[in-house]
């Protein structure tokens, strides 16, 4: 049960990352804001219901603030640091996190279409990862139930 | 005073240093320390860093300070300037410059990419950057302000000079003073169409220069469209525009004058004769509607108002064939 809950949480975090990517996409496409500004605008649209959402929201605010204050720092570097800091406090799928953080490495495009395409690519990879994880969770969940059942039967046999 | 001056310089430095990547900061601090009233920083691939200051152009070539810019270095600066998002500055890059926080303007050259209609789509392989340090000169227009008023009306005014002399600096201060008013005249609503973001130096919508409390800025908007927009939407008493260029600009200016707005505009040219050369005979029709001409030149390294000419009468005739076609139109006030 513990295993299943943890996995479900990880899938939820991946979904949150995906949501952030989609929001960033609209910010870039319609707001034509810079990446640090996009992060801040997206943070305004995130809720404060869950621990993960709160953490990511704060991380995105920090990215914008740090880019303003610590002049000269690389966006990818700052984004990676803040997201990793937030991820350390929540249940996160390391591969999902890696894909999400990759978005900040794919920066510096002169063409808005290219920037959006790079973001879409990360979103697609994340979607695939979520599907894969859900499938694995299902399989492992069933296996865990079966093993539990077999263990129970074994104990009953031993007791008899 | 010294303390204040130093503080002001520190602020300017901080503003400038934020344009450069962290790994280059030390070098830039060294460069900036040697500048005296910095005006421009010129960065070109494979060439030494150059600055233009009060003393003129200085190349960093001596053994101690030699710094030849590499392709990687210029790319890093470009990314930093764009906030790692060049796509967000697509329109500005297309025009060859962008304005950053602090009002500094950065000119870009490199390889242009054209679209199917032959228009510039973007600039890739950035080859050179020219950082024009913003220098808002409060009080630059003190000398010309008395000539601008005709009772409570404001004269249609044209500022003329060669590029880089200080037209925009003068226009900016005129706007500020008209907007804020003074002991003799009340402030008026001024609309600014800042096509190249030079007057207000807007960064993400907020003006970086002081344009007065009654000024509305339409940033990065083509002048011809912006002038009519302002007339309809903001009812300005005065409209200020920089660098009048084509037929459309002139029509828009005439239209605004017809609506009762006063125009303060700048134009590239040494003197009014240059306008004739640039716009041909048709210039006579619209130029007659301007009442005041201010001509600037550079004396040494400082901008200087060389002449102020005022129109003598509204119905003055204009004859291009006469030896001095402007004689009937203007009376000169030597300054």
Coordinates of C-alpha atoms in Angstrom, one line a residue:
Chain A
X1 CA 0.0 0.0 0.0
X2 CA 2.9 2.3 0.9
X3 CA 4.6 1.5 -2.4
X4 CA 1.4 2.2 -4.3
X5 CA 0.8 5.5 -2.5
X6 CA 4.3 6.7 -3.2
X7 CA 4.1 5.8 -6.8
X8 CA 0.8 7.6 -7.2
X9 CA 2.3 10.7 -5.6
X10 CA 5.2 10.5 -8.1
X11 CA 2.7 10.3 -11.0
X12 CA 0.9 13.3 -9.6
X13 CA 4.2 15.3 -9.4
X14 CA 4.9 14.4 -13.0
X15 CA 1.4 15.6 -13.9
X16 CA 2.2 18.8 -12.1
X17 CA 5.4 19.3 -14.1
X18 CA 3.4 18.7 -17.2
X19 CA 0.8 21.3 -16.2
X20 CA 3.7 23.8 -15.6
X21 CA 5.1 23.0 -19.1
X22 CA 1.7 23.6 -20.7
X23 CA 1.3 26.9 -18.8
X24 CA 4.8 28.0 -19.8
X25 CA 3.9 27.2 -23.4
X26 CA 0.9 29.5 -23.3
X27 CA 2.9 32.2 -21.6
X28 CA 5.6 32.0 -24.3
X29 CA 3.1 31.7 -27.2
X30 CA 0.6 34.4 -26.2
X31 CA 2.5 36.6 -23.7
X32 CA 5.8 36.5 -25.5
X33 CA 7.5 37.0 -22.1
X34 CA 11.1 36.1 -21.3
X35 CA 11.6 32.7 -19.6
X36 CA 12.1 34.2 -16.1
X37 CA 8.9 36.3 -16.5
X38 CA 7.1 33.2 -17.8
X39 CA 8.1 31.3 -14.6
X40 CA 6.7 34.1 -12.5
X41 CA 3.4 34.4 -14.4
X42 CA 3.0 30.6 -14.3
X43 CA 3.6 30.6 -10.5
X44 CA 0.6 33.0 -10.2
X45 CA -1.6 30.4 -11.8
X46 CA -0.6 27.5 -9.6
X47 CA -2.6 26.7 -6.5
X48 CA -1.4 26.2 -3.0
X49 CA -3.5 23.1 -2.3
X50 CA -0.8 20.4 -2.2
X51 CA 2.8 20.4 -0.9
X52 CA 4.2 19.7 -4.3
X53 CA 2.2 22.5 -5.9
X54 CA 3.2 24.9 -3.2
X55 CA 6.9 23.9 -3.6
X56 CA 7.0 24.3 -7.4
X57 CA 5.1 27.6 -7.1
X58 CA 7.7 28.9 -4.7
X59 CA 10.6 27.6 -6.9
X60 CA 9.2 29.4 -9.9
X61 CA 8.9 32.7 -8.0
X62 CA 12.5 32.2 -6.7
X63 CA 13.7 31.7 -10.3
X64 CA 12.4 35.1 -11.4
X65 CA 13.6 36.8 -8.3
X66 CA 17.1 35.3 -8.5
X67 CA 17.4 36.2 -12.2
X68 CA 16.6 39.8 -11.3
X69 CA 18.9 40.0 -8.3
X70 CA 21.9 37.7 -9.2
X71 CA 22.7 39.4 -12.4
X72 CA 24.7 37.4 -14.9
X73 CA 23.6 33.9 -13.7
X74 CA 22.5 31.4 -16.3
X75 CA 18.8 30.7 -16.5
X76 CA 19.2 27.0 -16.8
X77 CA 21.5 26.9 -13.8
X78 CA 19.1 28.9 -11.6
X79 CA 16.1 26.9 -12.7
X80 CA 17.8 23.6 -12.1
X81 CA 18.9 24.7 -8.6
X82 CA 15.5 25.9 -7.5
X83 CA 13.5 23.0 -8.9
X84 CA 15.9 20.5 -7.4
X85 CA 15.6 22.3 -4.0
X86 CA 11.8 22.1 -4.2
X87 CA 11.9 18.5 -5.4
X88 CA 14.0 17.4 -2.4
X89 CA 11.0 18.1 -0.2
X90 CA 8.4 16.2 -2.2
X91 CA 7.9 12.8 -3.6
X92 CA 9.3 13.0 -7.1
X93 CA 10.1 10.7 -10.0
X94 CA 13.8 11.4 -10.8
X95 CA 13.3 10.8 -14.5
X96 CA 10.3 13.0 -14.6
X97 CA 12.2 15.7 -12.8
X98 CA 15.1 15.4 -15.3
X99 CA 12.8 15.8 -18.3
X100 CA 11.1 18.8 -16.6
X101 CA 14.5 20.5 -15.8
X102 CA 15.6 19.9 -19.4
X103 CA 13.2 22.6 -20.6
X104 CA 15.5 25.2 -19.0
X105 CA 18.5 23.8 -20.9
X106 CA 16.7 24.2 -24.2
X107 CA 16.7 28.0 -24.2
X108 CA 18.0 30.9 -26.3
X109 CA 16.0 30.3 -29.4
X110 CA 15.6 33.4 -31.6
X111 CA 12.4 32.0 -33.1
X112 CA 9.4 31.6 -30.9
X113 CA 8.2 28.5 -32.8
X114 CA 11.5 26.8 -32.0
X115 CA 11.3 27.7 -28.3
X116 CA 7.7 26.3 -28.2
X117 CA 8.7 23.2 -30.1
X118 CA 11.5 22.6 -27.6
X119 CA 9.0 22.9 -24.8
X120 CA 6.5 20.6 -26.5
X121 CA 9.2 18.0 -26.8
X122 CA 9.8 18.0 -23.1
X123 CA 6.0 17.8 -22.5
X124 CA 5.7 14.9 -24.9
X125 CA 8.5 13.1 -23.1
X126 CA 6.9 13.7 -19.8
X127 CA 3.5 12.5 -21.0
X128 CA 5.2 9.2 -22.2
X129 CA 6.9 8.9 -18.8
X130 CA 3.6 9.3 -17.0
X131 CA 1.9 6.7 -19.2
X132 CA 4.9 4.3 -18.7
X133 CA 4.8 4.9 -14.9
X134 CA 1.1 4.4 -14.7
X135 CA 1.4 1.1 -16.6
X136 CA 4.3 0.0 -14.4
X137 CA 2.4 1.0 -11.3
X138 CA -0.5 -1.2 -12.4
X139 CA 1.7 -4.2 -13.1
X140 CA 3.6 -3.8 -9.9
X141 CA 0.4 -3.1 -7.9
X142 CA -1.2 -6.3 -9.2
X143 CA 2.0 -8.3 -8.5
X144 CA 2.1 -6.9 -4.9
X145 CA -1.6 -7.9 -4.4
X146 CA -0.8 -11.4 -5.7
X147 CA 2.3 -11.8 -3.6
X148 CA 0.3 -10.6 -0.6
X149 CA -2.4 -13.2 -1.3
X150 CA 0.2 -16.0 -1.8
X151 CA 1.9 -15.0 1.4
X152 CA -1.4 -15.1 3.3
X153 CA -2.2 -18.6 1.9
X154 CA 1.3 -19.7 2.8
X155 CA 0.8 -18.6 6.4
X156 CA -2.6 -20.3 6.6
X157 CA -1.0 -23.5 5.3
X158 CA 1.8 -23.3 7.8
X159 CA -0.6 -22.7 10.6
X160 CA -2.7 -25.7 9.6
Chain B
X1 CA 28.4 66.0 -3.8
X2 CA 31.2 63.6 -4.5
X3 CA 29.5 60.9 -2.5
X4 CA 26.3 61.5 -4.5
X5 CA 28.2 61.4 -7.8
X6 CA 29.9 58.2 -6.8
X7 CA 26.5 56.7 -5.8
X8 CA 25.0 57.7 -9.1
X9 CA 27.9 56.1 -11.0
X10 CA 27.6 52.9 -8.9
X11 CA 23.9 52.7 -9.9
X12 CA 24.8 53.1 -13.5
X13 CA 27.5 50.5 -13.2
X14 CA 25.1 48.1 -11.6
X15 CA 22.7 48.7 -14.4
X16 CA 25.3 48.0 -17.0
X17 CA 26.9 45.1 -15.3
X18 CA 23.7 43.2 -15.3
X19 CA 24.0 43.0 -19.1
X20 CA 27.1 40.7 -18.8
X21 CA 27.4 37.1 -17.8
X22 CA 28.8 36.4 -14.4
X23 CA 32.0 34.8 -15.7
X24 CA 32.8 38.0 -17.6
X25 CA 32.0 40.4 -14.7
X26 CA 35.5 40.9 -13.4
X27 CA 36.7 41.9 -16.9
X28 CA 33.9 44.3 -17.3
X29 CA 34.4 46.0 -14.0
X30 CA 38.0 46.6 -15.1
X31 CA 36.7 48.1 -18.4
X32 CA 34.1 50.3 -16.8
X33 CA 36.5 51.6 -14.1
X34 CA 38.6 53.2 -16.9
X35 CA 35.6 55.0 -18.5
X36 CA 35.0 58.6 -17.9
X37 CA 31.4 59.5 -18.7
X38 CA 30.8 56.4 -20.6
X39 CA 28.7 56.7 -23.8
X40 CA 29.1 53.5 -25.7
X41 CA 30.6 50.0 -25.4
X42 CA 31.5 48.4 -28.7
X43 CA 32.0 44.6 -28.7
X44 CA 33.0 42.8 -31.9
X45 CA 34.1 39.3 -32.5
X46 CA 37.9 39.0 -32.8
X47 CA 38.4 42.7 -32.0
X48 CA 39.4 44.4 -28.8
X49 CA 36.7 45.8 -26.6
X50 CA 36.2 49.5 -27.3
X51 CA 34.5 52.2 -25.2
X52 CA 33.5 55.7 -26.2
X53 CA 33.5 58.2 -23.4
X54 CA 34.1 61.9 -22.9
X55 CA 37.6 61.5 -24.2
X56 CA 36.6 59.7 -27.4
X57 CA 37.1 56.1 -28.5
X58 CA 39.4 53.8 -26.4
X59 CA 40.4 50.3 -27.5
X60 CA 41.5 47.8 -24.8
X61 CA 44.7 46.7 -26.5
X62 CA 47.5 47.4 -24.2
X63 CA 49.1 44.4 -22.5
X64 CA 47.5 44.9 -19.2
X65 CA 44.0 45.4 -20.4
X66 CA 43.9 43.6 -23.7
X67 CA 40.7 41.8 -24.3
X68 CA 39.8 40.3 -27.7
X69 CA 36.2 39.2 -27.8
X70 CA 35.4 35.6 -28.7
X71 CA 32.3 34.2 -30.4
X72 CA 31.3 32.4 -27.3
X73 CA 31.7 35.6 -25.2
X74 CA 29.5 37.7 -27.5
X75 CA 26.9 34.9 -27.6
X76 CA 26.8 34.7 -23.8
X77 CA 26.4 38.5 -23.6
X78 CA 23.6 38.4 -26.2
X79 CA 21.7 35.6 -24.3
X80 CA 22.2 37.5 -21.0
X81 CA 20.8 40.7 -22.6
X82 CA 17.8 38.9 -23.9
X83 CA 17.1 37.2 -20.6
X84 CA 17.9 33.9 -22.3
X85 CA 14.8 34.5 -24.4
X86 CA 15.7 36.1 -27.8
X87 CA 12.3 35.1 -29.1
X88 CA 10.7 37.6 -26.8
X89 CA 12.7 40.4 -28.5
X90 CA 12.1 39.2 -32.0
X91 CA 10.6 42.5 -33.2
X92 CA 13.4 44.5 -31.7
X93 CA 16.1 42.2 -33.0
X94 CA 14.5 42.5 -36.5
X95 CA 15.1 46.2 -36.3
X96 CA 18.6 45.7 -35.2
X97 CA 18.5 46.9 -31.6
X98 CA 16.9 46.3 -28.3
X99 CA 16.3 48.4 -25.2
X100 CA 17.1 47.0 -21.8
X101 CA 16.5 47.9 -18.2
X102 CA 18.1 51.2 -17.4
X103 CA 17.2 52.5 -20.8
X104 CA 20.4 51.4 -22.5
X105 CA 20.0 50.6 -26.2
X106 CA 21.9 47.7 -27.7
X107 CA 22.6 47.7 -31.4
X108 CA 23.1 44.2 -33.0
X109 CA 24.7 43.2 -36.2
X110 CA 25.3 39.8 -37.6
X111 CA 23.9 37.6 -40.4
X112 CA 20.3 38.7 -41.3
X113 CA 17.7 36.0 -42.1
X114 CA 15.1 37.1 -44.5
X115 CA 11.5 35.8 -44.8
X116 CA 9.8 34.9 -48.1
X117 CA 8.8 38.5 -48.7
X118 CA 12.4 39.7 -48.4
X119 CA 11.9 41.3 -45.0
X120 CA 14.3 40.7 -42.1
X121 CA 13.1 37.9 -39.9
X122 CA 16.0 37.8 -37.4
X123 CA 19.7 38.3 -37.0
X124 CA 21.8 35.2 -36.3
X125 CA 25.5 34.7 -35.7
X126 CA 25.7 38.0 -33.7
X127 CA 28.9 39.7 -34.9
X128 CA 28.9 42.9 -32.9
X129 CA 27.0 44.6 -30.2
X130 CA 27.0 48.4 -29.5
X131 CA 25.8 49.3 -26.1
X132 CA 24.6 52.9 -26.1
X133 CA 24.6 53.9 -22.5
X134 CA 21.5 55.8 -21.6
X135 CA 22.2 59.4 -20.6
X136 CA 19.1 61.2 -19.6
X137 CA 20.2 64.9 -19.3
X138 CA 17.8 66.7 -17.0
X139 CA 17.8 70.3 -18.1
X140 CA 19.1 69.7 -21.6
X141 CA 16.1 71.7 -23.0
X142 CA 16.3 74.7 -20.6
X143 CA 17.8 76.8 -23.3
X144 CA 15.1 76.2 -25.9
X145 CA 12.0 76.0 -23.6
X146 CA 11.2 79.8 -23.8
X147 CA 11.0 79.6 -27.6
X148 CA 8.5 76.7 -27.5
X149 CA 5.6 78.6 -26.0
X150 CA 3.4 80.9 -27.9
X151 CA 1.3 82.2 -25.1
X152 CA -0.3 79.1 -23.7
X153 CA 0.1 77.3 -27.1
X154 CA 3.0 75.2 -27.9
X155 CA 4.7 75.7 -31.3
X156 CA 5.1 72.9 -33.8
X157 CA 8.8 72.2 -33.5
X158 CA 11.3 70.3 -35.5
X159 CA 14.7 69.4 -34.1
X160 CA 17.4 68.8 -36.7
X161 CA 20.9 67.4 -36.4
X162 CA 23.1 64.7 -37.8
X163 CA 22.9 61.2 -36.1
X164 CA 24.3 60.8 -32.6
X165 CA 24.4 64.5 -31.7
X166 CA 21.7 64.6 -29.1
X167 CA 18.3 65.2 -30.8
X168 CA 16.6 62.5 -28.7
X169 CA 18.2 63.7 -25.5
X170 CA 16.8 67.2 -26.2
X171 CA 13.4 65.9 -27.2
X172 CA 13.2 63.8 -24.1
X173 CA 13.8 66.8 -21.8
X174 CA 11.4 69.0 -23.8
X175 CA 8.7 66.3 -23.3
X176 CA 9.5 66.2 -19.5
X177 CA 9.4 70.0 -19.1
X178 CA 6.2 70.4 -21.2
X179 CA 4.5 67.6 -19.2
X180 CA 5.6 68.9 -15.8
X181 CA 5.2 72.6 -16.6
X182 CA 7.2 75.4 -15.0
X183 CA 6.7 78.6 -13.0
X184 CA 5.3 80.4 -16.1
X185 CA 3.4 77.6 -17.9
X186 CA 1.1 74.8 -16.7
X187 CA 2.0 71.3 -17.6
X188 CA 0.2 69.8 -20.6
X189 CA -0.7 66.2 -21.6
X190 CA 2.0 64.9 -23.9
X191 CA 1.7 61.8 -26.0
X192 CA 4.9 60.1 -27.1
X193 CA 5.1 57.6 -30.0
X194 CA 8.3 55.9 -29.2
X195 CA 8.8 53.7 -32.2
X196 CA 12.4 52.8 -31.4
X197 CA 12.0 52.9 -27.6
X198 CA 14.6 55.7 -27.5
X199 CA 12.7 58.5 -25.9
X200 CA 11.1 56.7 -22.9
X201 CA 13.4 53.7 -23.1
X202 CA 10.6 51.4 -22.0
X203 CA 11.6 48.0 -20.7
X204 CA 8.7 45.6 -20.4
X205 CA 6.3 48.4 -20.7
X206 CA 7.7 50.8 -18.0
X207 CA 9.6 53.9 -19.0
X208 CA 13.1 54.0 -17.8
X209 CA 13.5 57.7 -18.3
X210 CA 11.6 60.5 -16.7
X211 CA 9.1 62.0 -19.2
X212 CA 7.0 63.9 -16.8
X213 CA 3.8 63.3 -15.0
X214 CA 1.4 64.0 -17.8
X215 CA 3.1 61.9 -20.5
X216 CA 1.5 58.8 -22.2
X217 CA 3.9 56.6 -24.1
X218 CA 3.0 54.3 -26.9
X219 CA 6.1 52.1 -27.0
X220 CA 7.5 50.3 -30.1
X221 CA 4.6 51.5 -32.2
X222 CA 5.0 52.7 -35.8
X223 CA 4.7 56.5 -35.8
X224 CA 2.1 56.7 -38.5
X225 CA -0.3 54.4 -36.6
X226 CA 0.7 55.6 -33.1
X227 CA 0.0 59.3 -33.8
X228 CA -3.6 58.6 -34.8
X229 CA -4.1 56.2 -31.9
X230 CA -2.9 58.8 -29.5
X231 CA -5.1 61.5 -31.0
X232 CA -8.2 59.3 -30.7
X233 CA -7.5 57.7 -27.4
X234 CA -5.5 60.0 -25.2
X235 CA -6.4 63.5 -26.4
X236 CA -2.8 64.9 -26.0
X237 CA -2.1 68.6 -26.4
X238 CA 1.4 67.8 -27.7
X239 CA 2.6 64.7 -29.6
X240 CA 6.4 64.0 -29.6
X241 CA 8.0 61.7 -32.1
X242 CA 11.5 60.8 -32.9
X243 CA 13.1 60.6 -36.4
X244 CA 10.3 61.4 -39.0
X245 CA 11.0 59.2 -42.0
X246 CA 8.6 58.5 -44.8
X247 CA 5.4 59.8 -46.3
X248 CA 3.2 58.0 -43.8
X249 CA 4.9 59.7 -40.9
X250 CA 4.4 63.1 -42.5
X251 CA 0.7 62.4 -43.3
X252 CA 0.1 61.3 -39.7
X253 CA 1.9 64.5 -38.4
X254 CA -0.3 66.7 -40.6
X255 CA -3.4 64.9 -39.5
X256 CA -2.5 65.4 -35.8
X257 CA -1.8 69.1 -36.5
X258 CA -5.2 69.3 -38.1
X259 CA -6.7 68.0 -34.9
X260 CA -5.2 70.8 -32.9
X261 CA -2.3 68.9 -31.5
X262 CA 1.2 70.5 -31.4
X263 CA 4.0 68.3 -32.8
X264 CA 7.5 68.2 -31.5
X265 CA 9.6 66.0 -33.8
X266 CA 13.2 65.2 -34.7
X267 CA 14.6 64.7 -38.1
X268 CA 18.1 63.6 -39.4
X269 CA 19.7 66.5 -41.2
X270 CA 22.1 69.3 -40.8
X271 CA 19.8 72.1 -41.6
X272 CA 16.4 72.7 -43.2
X273 CA 18.0 72.5 -46.7
X274 CA 18.6 68.8 -45.9
X275 CA 14.9 68.3 -45.6
X276 CA 14.4 69.6 -49.1
X277 CA 17.0 67.1 -50.3
X278 CA 15.4 64.3 -48.4
X279 CA 11.7 64.9 -49.0
X280 CA 11.8 67.0 -52.2
X281 CA 9.4 69.8 -53.1
X282 CA 6.5 68.2 -51.2
X283 CA 8.3 69.0 -48.0
X284 CA 7.4 72.7 -48.4
X285 CA 3.7 71.9 -47.8
X286 CA 4.1 70.2 -44.5
X287 CA 7.2 72.0 -43.2
X288 CA 5.3 75.3 -43.4
X289 CA 3.2 74.0 -40.6
X290 CA 6.1 73.9 -38.2
X291 CA 6.8 77.1 -36.4
X292 CA 10.2 76.4 -34.8
X293 CA 13.4 74.8 -35.9
X294 CA 16.2 73.8 -33.5
X295 CA 19.5 72.8 -35.0
X296 CA 22.1 70.9 -33.1
X297 CA 25.7 70.1 -33.6
X298 CA 28.5 68.5 -31.7
X299 CA 31.2 70.9 -30.4
X300 CA 34.1 68.7 -29.3
X301 CA 32.2 65.8 -27.6
X302 CA 29.3 67.8 -26.3
X303 CA 26.0 68.5 -28.1
X304 CA 25.4 72.2 -28.7
X305 CA 22.3 74.1 -29.9
X306 CA 23.7 76.0 -32.9
X307 CA 20.6 77.8 -34.1
X308 CA 16.9 78.3 -33.4
X309 CA 14.9 79.5 -36.3
X310 CA 11.3 80.7 -36.0
X311 CA 8.8 81.0 -38.7
X312 CA 8.0 84.6 -39.5
X313 CA 4.5 84.3 -40.9
X314 CA 2.0 81.6 -41.6
X315 CA 1.3 82.3 -45.2
X316 CA 5.0 82.8 -46.3
X317 CA 5.7 81.7 -49.8
X318 CA 8.3 79.1 -50.7
X319 CA 10.3 79.2 -53.8
X320 CA 12.8 76.4 -54.3
X321 CA 14.6 78.2 -57.2
X322 CA 15.5 81.2 -55.1
X323 CA 19.0 81.3 -53.7
X324 CA 17.7 81.0 -50.1
X325 CA 14.4 79.2 -50.3
X326 CA 13.9 79.4 -46.6
X327 CA 14.3 83.1 -46.3
X328 CA 10.6 83.8 -46.6
X329 CA 9.7 81.1 -44.2
X330 CA 12.0 81.6 -41.3
X331 CA 13.6 84.3 -39.3
X332 CA 16.7 83.2 -37.4
X333 CA 17.4 83.6 -33.7
X334 CA 21.1 83.0 -33.2
X335 CA 21.7 81.2 -29.9

